[in-house]
PDB file of C-alpha atoms and ligand atoms in Angstrom:
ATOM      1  CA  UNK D   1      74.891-106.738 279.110  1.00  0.00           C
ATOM      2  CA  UNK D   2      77.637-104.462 278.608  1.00  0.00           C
ATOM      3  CA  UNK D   3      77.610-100.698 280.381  1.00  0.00           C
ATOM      4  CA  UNK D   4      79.756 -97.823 279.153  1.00  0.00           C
ATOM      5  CA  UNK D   5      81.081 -94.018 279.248  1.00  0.00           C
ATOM      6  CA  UNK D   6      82.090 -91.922 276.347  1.00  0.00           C
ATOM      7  CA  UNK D   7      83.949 -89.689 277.948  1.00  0.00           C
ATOM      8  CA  UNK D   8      85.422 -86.924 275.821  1.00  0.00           C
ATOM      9  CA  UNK D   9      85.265 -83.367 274.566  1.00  0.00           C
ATOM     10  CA  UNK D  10      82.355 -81.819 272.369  1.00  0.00           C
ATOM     11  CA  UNK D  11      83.186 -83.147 268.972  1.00  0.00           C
ATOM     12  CA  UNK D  12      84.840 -86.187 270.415  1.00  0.00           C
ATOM     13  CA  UNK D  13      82.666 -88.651 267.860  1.00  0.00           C
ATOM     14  CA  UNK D  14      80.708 -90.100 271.496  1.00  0.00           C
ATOM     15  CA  UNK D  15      77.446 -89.801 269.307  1.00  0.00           C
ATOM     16  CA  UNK D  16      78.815 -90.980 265.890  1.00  0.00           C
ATOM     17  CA  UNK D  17      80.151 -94.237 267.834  1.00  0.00           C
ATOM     18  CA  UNK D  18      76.976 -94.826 269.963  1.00  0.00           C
ATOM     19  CA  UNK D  19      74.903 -94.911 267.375  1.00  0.00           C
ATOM     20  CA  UNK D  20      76.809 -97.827 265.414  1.00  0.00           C
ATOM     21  CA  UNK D  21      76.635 -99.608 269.421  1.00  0.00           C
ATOM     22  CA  UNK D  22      73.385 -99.144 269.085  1.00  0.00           C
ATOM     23  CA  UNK D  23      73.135-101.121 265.884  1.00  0.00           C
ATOM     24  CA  UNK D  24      75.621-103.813 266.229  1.00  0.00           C
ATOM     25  CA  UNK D  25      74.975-104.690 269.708  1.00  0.00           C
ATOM     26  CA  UNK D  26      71.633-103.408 271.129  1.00  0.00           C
ATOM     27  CA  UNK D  27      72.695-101.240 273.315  1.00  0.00           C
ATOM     28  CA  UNK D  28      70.451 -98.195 274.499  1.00  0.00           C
ATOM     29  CA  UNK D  29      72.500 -95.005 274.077  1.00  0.00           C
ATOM     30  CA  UNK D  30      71.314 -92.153 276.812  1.00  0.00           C
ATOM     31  CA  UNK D  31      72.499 -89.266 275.428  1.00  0.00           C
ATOM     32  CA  UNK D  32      71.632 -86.169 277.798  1.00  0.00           C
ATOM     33  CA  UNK D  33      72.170 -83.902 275.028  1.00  0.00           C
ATOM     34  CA  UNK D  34      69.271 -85.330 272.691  1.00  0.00           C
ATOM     35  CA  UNK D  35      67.099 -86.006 276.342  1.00  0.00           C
ATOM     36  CA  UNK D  36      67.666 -82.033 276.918  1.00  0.00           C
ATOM     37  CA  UNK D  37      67.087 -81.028 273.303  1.00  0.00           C
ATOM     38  CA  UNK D  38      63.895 -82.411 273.674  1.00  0.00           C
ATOM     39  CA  UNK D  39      63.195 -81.157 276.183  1.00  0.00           C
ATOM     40  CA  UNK D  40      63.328 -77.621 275.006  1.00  0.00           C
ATOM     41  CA  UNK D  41      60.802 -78.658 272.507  1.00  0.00           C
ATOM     42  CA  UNK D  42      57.954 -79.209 275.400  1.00  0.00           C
ATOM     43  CA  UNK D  43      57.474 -75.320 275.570  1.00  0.00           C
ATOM     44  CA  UNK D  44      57.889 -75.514 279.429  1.00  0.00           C
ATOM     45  CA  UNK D  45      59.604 -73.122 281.109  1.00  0.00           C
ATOM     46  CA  UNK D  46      62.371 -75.416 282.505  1.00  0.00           C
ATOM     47  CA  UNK D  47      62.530 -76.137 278.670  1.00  0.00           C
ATOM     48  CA  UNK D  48      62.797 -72.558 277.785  1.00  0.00           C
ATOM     49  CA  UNK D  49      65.531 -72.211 280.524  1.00  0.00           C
ATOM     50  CA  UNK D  50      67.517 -75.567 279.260  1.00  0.00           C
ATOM     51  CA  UNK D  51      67.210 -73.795 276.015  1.00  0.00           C
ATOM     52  CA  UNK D  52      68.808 -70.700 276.655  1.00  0.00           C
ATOM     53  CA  UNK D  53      72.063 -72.432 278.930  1.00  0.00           C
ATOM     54  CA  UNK D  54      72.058 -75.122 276.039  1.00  0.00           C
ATOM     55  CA  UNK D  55      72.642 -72.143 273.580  1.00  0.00           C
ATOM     56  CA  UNK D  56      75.338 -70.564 275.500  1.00  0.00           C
ATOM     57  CA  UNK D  57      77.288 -73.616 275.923  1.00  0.00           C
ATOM     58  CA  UNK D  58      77.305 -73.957 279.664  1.00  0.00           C
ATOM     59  CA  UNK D  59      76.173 -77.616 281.651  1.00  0.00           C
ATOM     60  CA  UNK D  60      72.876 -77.734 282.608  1.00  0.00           C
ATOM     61  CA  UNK D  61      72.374 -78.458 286.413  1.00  0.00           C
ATOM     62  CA  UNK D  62      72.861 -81.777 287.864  1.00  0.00           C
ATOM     63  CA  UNK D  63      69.540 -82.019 289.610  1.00  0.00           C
ATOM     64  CA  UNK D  64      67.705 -81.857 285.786  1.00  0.00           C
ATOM     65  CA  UNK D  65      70.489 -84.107 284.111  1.00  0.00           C
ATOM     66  CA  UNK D  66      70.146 -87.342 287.087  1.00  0.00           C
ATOM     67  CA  UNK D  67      66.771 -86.918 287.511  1.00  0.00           C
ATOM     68  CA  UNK D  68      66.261 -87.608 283.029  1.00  0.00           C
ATOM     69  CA  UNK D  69      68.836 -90.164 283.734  1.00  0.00           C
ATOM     70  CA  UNK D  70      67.058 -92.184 286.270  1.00  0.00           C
ATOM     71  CA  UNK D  71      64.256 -92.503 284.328  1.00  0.00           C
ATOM     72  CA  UNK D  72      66.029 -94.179 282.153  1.00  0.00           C
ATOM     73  CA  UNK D  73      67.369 -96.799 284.082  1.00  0.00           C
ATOM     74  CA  UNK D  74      64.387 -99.170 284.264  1.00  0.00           C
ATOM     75  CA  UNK D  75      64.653-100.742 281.481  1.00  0.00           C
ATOM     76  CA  UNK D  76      66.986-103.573 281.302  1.00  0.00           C
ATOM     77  CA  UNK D  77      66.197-105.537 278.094  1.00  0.00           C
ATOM     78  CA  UNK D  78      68.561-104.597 275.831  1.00  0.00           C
ATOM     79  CA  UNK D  79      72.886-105.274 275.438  1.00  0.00           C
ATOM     80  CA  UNK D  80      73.277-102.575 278.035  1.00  0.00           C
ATOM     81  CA  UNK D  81      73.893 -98.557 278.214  1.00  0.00           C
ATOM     82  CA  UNK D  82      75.840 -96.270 276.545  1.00  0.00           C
ATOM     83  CA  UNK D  83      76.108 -92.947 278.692  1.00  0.00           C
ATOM     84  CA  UNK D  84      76.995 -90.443 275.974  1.00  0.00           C
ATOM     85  CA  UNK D  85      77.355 -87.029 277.550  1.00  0.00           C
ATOM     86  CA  UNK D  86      76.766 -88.167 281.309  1.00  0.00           C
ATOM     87  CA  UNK D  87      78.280 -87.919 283.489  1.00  0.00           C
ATOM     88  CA  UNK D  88      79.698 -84.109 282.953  1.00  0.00           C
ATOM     89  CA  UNK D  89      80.712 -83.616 286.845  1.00  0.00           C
ATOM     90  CA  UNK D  90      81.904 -85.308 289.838  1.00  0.00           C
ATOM     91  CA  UNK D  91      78.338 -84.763 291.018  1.00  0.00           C
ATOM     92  CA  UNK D  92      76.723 -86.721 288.186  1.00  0.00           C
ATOM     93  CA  UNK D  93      79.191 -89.585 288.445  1.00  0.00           C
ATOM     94  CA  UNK D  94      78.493 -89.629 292.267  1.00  0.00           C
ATOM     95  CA  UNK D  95      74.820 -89.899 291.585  1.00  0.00           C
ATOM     96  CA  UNK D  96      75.208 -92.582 288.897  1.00  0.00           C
ATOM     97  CA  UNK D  97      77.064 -95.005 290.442  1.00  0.00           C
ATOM     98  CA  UNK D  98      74.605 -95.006 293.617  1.00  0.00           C
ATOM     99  CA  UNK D  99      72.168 -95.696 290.699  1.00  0.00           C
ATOM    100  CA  UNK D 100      73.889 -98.365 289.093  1.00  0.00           C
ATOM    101  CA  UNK D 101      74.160-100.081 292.300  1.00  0.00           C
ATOM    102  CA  UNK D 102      70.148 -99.752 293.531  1.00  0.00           C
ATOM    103  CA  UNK D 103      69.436-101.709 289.674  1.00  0.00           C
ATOM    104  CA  UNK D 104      72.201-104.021 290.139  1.00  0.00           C
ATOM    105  CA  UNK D 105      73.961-103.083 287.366  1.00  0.00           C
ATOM    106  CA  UNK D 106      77.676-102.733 286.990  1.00  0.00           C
ATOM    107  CA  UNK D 107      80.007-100.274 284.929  1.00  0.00           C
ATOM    108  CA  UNK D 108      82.206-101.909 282.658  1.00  0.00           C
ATOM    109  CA  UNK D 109      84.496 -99.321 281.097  1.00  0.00           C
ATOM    110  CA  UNK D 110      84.906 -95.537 280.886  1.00  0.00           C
ATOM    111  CA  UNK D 111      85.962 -94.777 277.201  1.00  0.00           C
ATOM    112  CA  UNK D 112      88.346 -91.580 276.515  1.00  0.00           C
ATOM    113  CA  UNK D 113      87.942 -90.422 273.380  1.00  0.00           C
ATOM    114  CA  UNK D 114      90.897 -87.762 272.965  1.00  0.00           C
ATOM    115  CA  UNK D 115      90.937 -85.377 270.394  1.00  0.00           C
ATOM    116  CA  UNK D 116      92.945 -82.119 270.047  1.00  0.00           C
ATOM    117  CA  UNK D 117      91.481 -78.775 270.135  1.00  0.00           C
ATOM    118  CA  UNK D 118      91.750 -77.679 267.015  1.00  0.00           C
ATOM    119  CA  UNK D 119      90.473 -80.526 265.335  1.00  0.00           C
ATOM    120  CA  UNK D 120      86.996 -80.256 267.580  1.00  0.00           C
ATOM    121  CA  UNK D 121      86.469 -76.506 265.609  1.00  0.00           C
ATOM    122  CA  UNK D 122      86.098 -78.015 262.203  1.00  0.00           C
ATOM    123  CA  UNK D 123      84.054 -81.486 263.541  1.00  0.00           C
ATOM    124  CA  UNK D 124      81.674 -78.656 265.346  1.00  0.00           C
ATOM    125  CA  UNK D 125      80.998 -76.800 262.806  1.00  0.00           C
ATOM    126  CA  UNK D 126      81.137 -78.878 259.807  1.00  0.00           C
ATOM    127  CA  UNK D 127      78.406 -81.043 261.638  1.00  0.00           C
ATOM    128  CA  UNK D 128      74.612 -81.752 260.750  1.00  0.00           C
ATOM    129  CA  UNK D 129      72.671 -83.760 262.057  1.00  0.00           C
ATOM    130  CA  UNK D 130      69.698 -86.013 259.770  1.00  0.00           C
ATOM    131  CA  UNK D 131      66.027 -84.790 261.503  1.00  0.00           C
ATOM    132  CA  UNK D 132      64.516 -88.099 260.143  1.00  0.00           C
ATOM    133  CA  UNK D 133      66.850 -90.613 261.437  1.00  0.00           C
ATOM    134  CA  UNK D 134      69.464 -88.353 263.761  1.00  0.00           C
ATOM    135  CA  UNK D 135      72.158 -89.715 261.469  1.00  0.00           C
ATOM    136  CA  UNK D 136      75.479 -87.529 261.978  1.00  0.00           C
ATOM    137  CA  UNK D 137      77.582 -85.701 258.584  1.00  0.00           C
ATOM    138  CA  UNK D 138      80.033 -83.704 258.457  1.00  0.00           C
ATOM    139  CA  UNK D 139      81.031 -80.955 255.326  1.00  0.00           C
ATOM    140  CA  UNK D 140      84.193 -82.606 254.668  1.00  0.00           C
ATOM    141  CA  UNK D 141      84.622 -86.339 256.260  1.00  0.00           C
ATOM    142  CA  UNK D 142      81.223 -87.422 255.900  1.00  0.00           C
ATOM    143  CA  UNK D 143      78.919 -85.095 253.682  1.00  0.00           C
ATOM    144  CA  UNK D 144      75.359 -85.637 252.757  1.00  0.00           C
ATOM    145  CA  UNK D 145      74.674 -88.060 249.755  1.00  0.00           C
ATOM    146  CA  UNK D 146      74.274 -85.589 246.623  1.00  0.00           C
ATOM    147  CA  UNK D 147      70.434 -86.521 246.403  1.00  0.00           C
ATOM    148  CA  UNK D 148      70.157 -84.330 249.392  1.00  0.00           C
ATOM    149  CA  UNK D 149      68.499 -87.264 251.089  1.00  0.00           C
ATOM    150  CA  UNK D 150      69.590 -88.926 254.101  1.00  0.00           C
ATOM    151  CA  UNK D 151      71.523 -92.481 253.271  1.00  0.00           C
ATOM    152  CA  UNK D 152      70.441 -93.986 256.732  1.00  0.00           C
ATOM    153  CA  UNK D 153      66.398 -93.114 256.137  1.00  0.00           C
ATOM    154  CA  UNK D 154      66.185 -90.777 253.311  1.00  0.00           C
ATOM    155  CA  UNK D 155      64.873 -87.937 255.032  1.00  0.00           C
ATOM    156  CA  UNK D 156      65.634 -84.027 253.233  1.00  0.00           C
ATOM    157  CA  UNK D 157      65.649 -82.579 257.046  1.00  0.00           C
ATOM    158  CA  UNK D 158      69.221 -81.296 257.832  1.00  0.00           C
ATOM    159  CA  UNK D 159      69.611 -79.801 261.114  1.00  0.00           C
ATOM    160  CA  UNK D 160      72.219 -78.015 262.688  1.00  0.00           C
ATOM    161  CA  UNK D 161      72.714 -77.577 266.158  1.00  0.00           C
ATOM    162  CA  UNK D 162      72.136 -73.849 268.031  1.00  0.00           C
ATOM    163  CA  UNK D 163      75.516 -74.447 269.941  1.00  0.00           C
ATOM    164  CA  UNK D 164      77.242 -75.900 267.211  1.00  0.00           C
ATOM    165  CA  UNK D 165      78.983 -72.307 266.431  1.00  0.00           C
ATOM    166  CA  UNK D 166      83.066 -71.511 267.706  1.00  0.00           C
ATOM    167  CA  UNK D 167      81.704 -69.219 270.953  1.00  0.00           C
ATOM    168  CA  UNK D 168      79.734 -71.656 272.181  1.00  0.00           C
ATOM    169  CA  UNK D 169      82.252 -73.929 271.346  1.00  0.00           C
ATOM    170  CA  UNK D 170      84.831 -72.045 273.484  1.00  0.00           C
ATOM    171  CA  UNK D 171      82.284 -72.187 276.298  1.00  0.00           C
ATOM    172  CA  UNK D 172      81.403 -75.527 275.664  1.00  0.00           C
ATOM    173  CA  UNK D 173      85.506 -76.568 276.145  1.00  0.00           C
ATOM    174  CA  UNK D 174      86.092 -74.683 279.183  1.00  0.00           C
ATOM    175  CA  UNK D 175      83.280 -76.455 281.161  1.00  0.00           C
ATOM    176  CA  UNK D 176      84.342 -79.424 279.986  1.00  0.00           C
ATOM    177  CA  UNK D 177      88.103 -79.021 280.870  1.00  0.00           C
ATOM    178  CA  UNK D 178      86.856 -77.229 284.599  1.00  0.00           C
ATOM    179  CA  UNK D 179      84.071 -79.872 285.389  1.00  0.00           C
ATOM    180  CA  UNK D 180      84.164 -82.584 283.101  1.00  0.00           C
ATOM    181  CA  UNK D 181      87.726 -83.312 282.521  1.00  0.00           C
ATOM    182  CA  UNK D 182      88.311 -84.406 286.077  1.00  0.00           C
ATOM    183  CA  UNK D 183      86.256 -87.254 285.526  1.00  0.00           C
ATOM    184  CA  UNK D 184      88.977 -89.056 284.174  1.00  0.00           C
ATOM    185  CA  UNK D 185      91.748 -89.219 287.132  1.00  0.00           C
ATOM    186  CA  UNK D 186      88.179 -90.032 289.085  1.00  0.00           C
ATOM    187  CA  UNK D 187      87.209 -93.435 286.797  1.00  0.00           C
ATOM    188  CA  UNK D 188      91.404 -94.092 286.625  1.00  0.00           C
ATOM    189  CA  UNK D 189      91.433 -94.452 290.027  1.00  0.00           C
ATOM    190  CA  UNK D 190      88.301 -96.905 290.294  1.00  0.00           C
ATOM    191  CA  UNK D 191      90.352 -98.916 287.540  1.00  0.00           C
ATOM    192  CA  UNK D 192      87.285 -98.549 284.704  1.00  0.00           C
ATOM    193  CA  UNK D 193      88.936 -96.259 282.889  1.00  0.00           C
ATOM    194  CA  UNK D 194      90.509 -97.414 278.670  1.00  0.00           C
ATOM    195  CA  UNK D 195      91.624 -94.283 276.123  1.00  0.00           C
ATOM    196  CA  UNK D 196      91.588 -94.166 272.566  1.00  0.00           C
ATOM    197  CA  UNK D 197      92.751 -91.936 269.868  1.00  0.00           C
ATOM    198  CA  UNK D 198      89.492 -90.265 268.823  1.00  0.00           C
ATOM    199  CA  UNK D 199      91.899 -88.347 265.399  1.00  0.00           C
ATOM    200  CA  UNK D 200      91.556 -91.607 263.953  1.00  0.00           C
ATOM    201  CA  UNK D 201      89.010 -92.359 261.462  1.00  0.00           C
ATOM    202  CA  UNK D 202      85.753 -93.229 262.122  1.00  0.00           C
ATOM    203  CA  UNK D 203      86.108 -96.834 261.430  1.00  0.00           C
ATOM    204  CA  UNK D 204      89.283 -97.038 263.213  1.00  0.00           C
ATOM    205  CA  UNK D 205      87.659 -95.891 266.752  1.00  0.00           C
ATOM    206  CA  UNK D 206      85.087 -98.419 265.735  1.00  0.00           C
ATOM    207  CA  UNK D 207      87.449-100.802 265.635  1.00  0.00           C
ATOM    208  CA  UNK D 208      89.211 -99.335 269.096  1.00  0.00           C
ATOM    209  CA  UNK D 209      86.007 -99.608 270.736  1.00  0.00           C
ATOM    210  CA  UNK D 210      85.278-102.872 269.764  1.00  0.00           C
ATOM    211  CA  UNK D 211      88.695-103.997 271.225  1.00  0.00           C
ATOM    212  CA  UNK D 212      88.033-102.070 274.463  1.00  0.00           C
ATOM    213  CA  UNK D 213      84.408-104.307 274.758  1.00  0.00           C
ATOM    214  CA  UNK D 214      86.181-107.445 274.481  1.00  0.00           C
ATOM    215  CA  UNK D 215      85.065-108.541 270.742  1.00  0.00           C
TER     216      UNK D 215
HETATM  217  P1  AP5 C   1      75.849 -82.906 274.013  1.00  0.00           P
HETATM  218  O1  AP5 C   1      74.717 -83.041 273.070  1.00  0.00           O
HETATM  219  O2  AP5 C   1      76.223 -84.058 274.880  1.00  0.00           O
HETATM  220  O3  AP5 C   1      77.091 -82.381 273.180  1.00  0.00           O
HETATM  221  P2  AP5 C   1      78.670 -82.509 273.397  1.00  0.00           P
HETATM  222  O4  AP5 C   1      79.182 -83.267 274.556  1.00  0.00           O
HETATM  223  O5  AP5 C   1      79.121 -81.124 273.242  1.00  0.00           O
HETATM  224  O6  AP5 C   1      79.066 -83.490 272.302  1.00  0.00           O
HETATM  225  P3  AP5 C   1      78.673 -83.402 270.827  1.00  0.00           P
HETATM  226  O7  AP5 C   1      77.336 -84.040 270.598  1.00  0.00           O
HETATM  227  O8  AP5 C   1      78.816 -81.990 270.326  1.00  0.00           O
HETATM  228  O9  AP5 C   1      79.857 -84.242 270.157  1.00  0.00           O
HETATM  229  P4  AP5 C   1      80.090 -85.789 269.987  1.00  0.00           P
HETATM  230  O10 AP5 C   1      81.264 -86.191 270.802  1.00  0.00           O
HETATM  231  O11 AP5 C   1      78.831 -86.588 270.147  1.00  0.00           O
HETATM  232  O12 AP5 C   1      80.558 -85.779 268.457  1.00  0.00           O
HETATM  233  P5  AP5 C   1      79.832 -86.352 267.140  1.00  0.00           P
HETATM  234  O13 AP5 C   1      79.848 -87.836 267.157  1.00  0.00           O
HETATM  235  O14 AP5 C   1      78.532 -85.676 266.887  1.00  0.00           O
HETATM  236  O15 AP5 C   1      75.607 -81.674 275.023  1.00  0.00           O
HETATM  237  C1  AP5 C   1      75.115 -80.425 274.551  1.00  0.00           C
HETATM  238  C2  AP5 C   1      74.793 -79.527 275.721  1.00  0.00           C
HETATM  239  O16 AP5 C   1      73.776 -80.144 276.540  1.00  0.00           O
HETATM  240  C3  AP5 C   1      75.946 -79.237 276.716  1.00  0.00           C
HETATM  241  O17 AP5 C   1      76.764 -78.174 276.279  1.00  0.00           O
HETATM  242  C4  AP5 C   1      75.143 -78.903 277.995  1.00  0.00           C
HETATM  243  O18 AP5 C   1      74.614 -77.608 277.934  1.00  0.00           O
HETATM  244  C5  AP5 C   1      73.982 -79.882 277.946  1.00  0.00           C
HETATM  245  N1  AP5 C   1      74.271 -81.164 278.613  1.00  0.00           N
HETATM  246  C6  AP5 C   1      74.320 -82.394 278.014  1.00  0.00           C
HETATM  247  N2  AP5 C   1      74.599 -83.344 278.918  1.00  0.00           N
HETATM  248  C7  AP5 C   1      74.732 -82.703 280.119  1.00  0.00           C
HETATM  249  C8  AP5 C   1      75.059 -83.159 281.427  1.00  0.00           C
HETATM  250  N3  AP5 C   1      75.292 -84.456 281.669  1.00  0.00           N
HETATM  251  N4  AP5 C   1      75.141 -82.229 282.417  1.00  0.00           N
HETATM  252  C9  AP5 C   1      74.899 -80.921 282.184  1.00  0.00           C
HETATM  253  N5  AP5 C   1      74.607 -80.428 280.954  1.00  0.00           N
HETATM  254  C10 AP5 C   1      74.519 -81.313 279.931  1.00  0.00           C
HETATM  255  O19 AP5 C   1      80.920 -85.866 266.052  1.00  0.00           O
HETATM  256  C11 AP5 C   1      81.103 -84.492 265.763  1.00  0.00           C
HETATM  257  C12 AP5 C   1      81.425 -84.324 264.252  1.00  0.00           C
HETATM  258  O20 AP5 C   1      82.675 -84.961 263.966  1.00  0.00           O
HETATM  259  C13 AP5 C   1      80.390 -84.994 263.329  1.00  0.00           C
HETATM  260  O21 AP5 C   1      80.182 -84.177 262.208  1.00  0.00           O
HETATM  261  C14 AP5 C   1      81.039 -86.338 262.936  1.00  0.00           C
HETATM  262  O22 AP5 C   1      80.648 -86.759 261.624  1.00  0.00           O
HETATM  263  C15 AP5 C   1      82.528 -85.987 262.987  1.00  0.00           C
HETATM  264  N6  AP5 C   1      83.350 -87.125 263.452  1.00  0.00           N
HETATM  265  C16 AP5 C   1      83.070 -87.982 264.480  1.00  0.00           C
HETATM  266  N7  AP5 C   1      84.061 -88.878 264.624  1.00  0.00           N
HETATM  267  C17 AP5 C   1      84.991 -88.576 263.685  1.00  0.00           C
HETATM  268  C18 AP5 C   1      86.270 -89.142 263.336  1.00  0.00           C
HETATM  269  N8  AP5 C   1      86.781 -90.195 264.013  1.00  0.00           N
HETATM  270  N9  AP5 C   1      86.979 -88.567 262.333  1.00  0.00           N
HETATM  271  C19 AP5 C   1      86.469 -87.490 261.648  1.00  0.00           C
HETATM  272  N10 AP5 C   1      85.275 -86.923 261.922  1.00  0.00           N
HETATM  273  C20 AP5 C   1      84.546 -87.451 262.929  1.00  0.00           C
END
């Protein structure tokens, strides 16, 4: 059982390369992002407020975020986790590694996915997401098959994401450079931390990754 972090900006690719983990090694990716966009679909009122901070690009509190987290934990029957998204703040990071330790589980690397700026604008909002399958495209490097149906599950449902727009983007950066980004002189100095060059192509961060986990 193998347990990692993507750790990176919004637009990194974190969600394009847990999902091929998910595939080739049965892994479980816990993505907060999808946990809280579902979330919002419950009609609730914490999902109406998860909603609205969602929208606006800012992090959602770290009560609501370890508390989706820990319910995740339980299950252990799988080729480990992938936190995608989590932790977001020295809180969170706190928080999971007193949880790793009451499951007996262990962390075995934090993954830095670095990517410029600039290139994050056009990932963002080039990006759609498959509503069948979750499936990630993008306009230019990955577009959807010309039959307009997904290649992964052929659903026609192409979402795009309320926060996937250049204000919330700017947002979305500046939280992660104030309260995210600090994350990584915190895993450096536990020794967990590995970087790769997420401007590379998809298959080449694959191939990074795979390095990283020892294959
Ligand atoms: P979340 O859903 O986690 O979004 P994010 O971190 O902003 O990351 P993204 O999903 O946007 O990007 P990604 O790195 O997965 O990139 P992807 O693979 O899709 O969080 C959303 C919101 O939820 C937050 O703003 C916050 O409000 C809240 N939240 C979530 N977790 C929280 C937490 N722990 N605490 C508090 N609040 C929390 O790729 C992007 C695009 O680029 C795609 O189109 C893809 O095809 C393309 N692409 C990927 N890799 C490559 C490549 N190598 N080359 C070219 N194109 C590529």
């Amino acid at each position: 059982m193998t347990n990692i972090i993507l750790l990176g900006p919004p637009g990194a690719g974190k969600g394009t390369q847990a999902r091929y983990l998910v595939e080739s090694r049965r892994m479980v990716q816990l993505s907060t992002g999808d946990m809280l966009r579902e979330a919002q679909t419950s009609g609730t009122e914490m999902g109406k407020k998860v909603a609205a901070i969602m929208a606006e690009g800012k992090l959602v509190t770290d009560q609501i975020v370890i508390g989706l987290i820990r319910e995740k934990l339980q299950d252990t029957s799988h080729g480990g986790f992938i936190f995608d998204g989590f932790p977001r703040t020295l809180a969170q990071a706190d928080a999971l590694e007193r949880l790793l330790r009451e499951m007996h589980l262990k962390l075995d690397a934090v993954i830095e996915m670095q990517v410029d700026d600039d290139a994050l604008v056009a990932r963002i909002t080039g990006r759609s997401t498959c509503g069948g399958c979750g499936e990630v495209y993008h306009d230019q490097t990955k577009p959807w098959p010309e039959d307009g149906k997904c290649a992964n599950c052929g659903s026609t449902d192409v979402q795009r994401r309320a926060d996937d727009n250049e204000d919330s983007l700017k947002t979305r950066l500046m939280e992660y450079y104030k309260k995210t980004s600090p994350l990584i002189g915190y895993y450096y100095a536990k020794g967990n931390l590995q970087r790769l060059d997420g401007l590379a192509s998809i298959e080449e961060v694959r191939k990074s990754m795979a390095w990283i986990m020892g294959e």
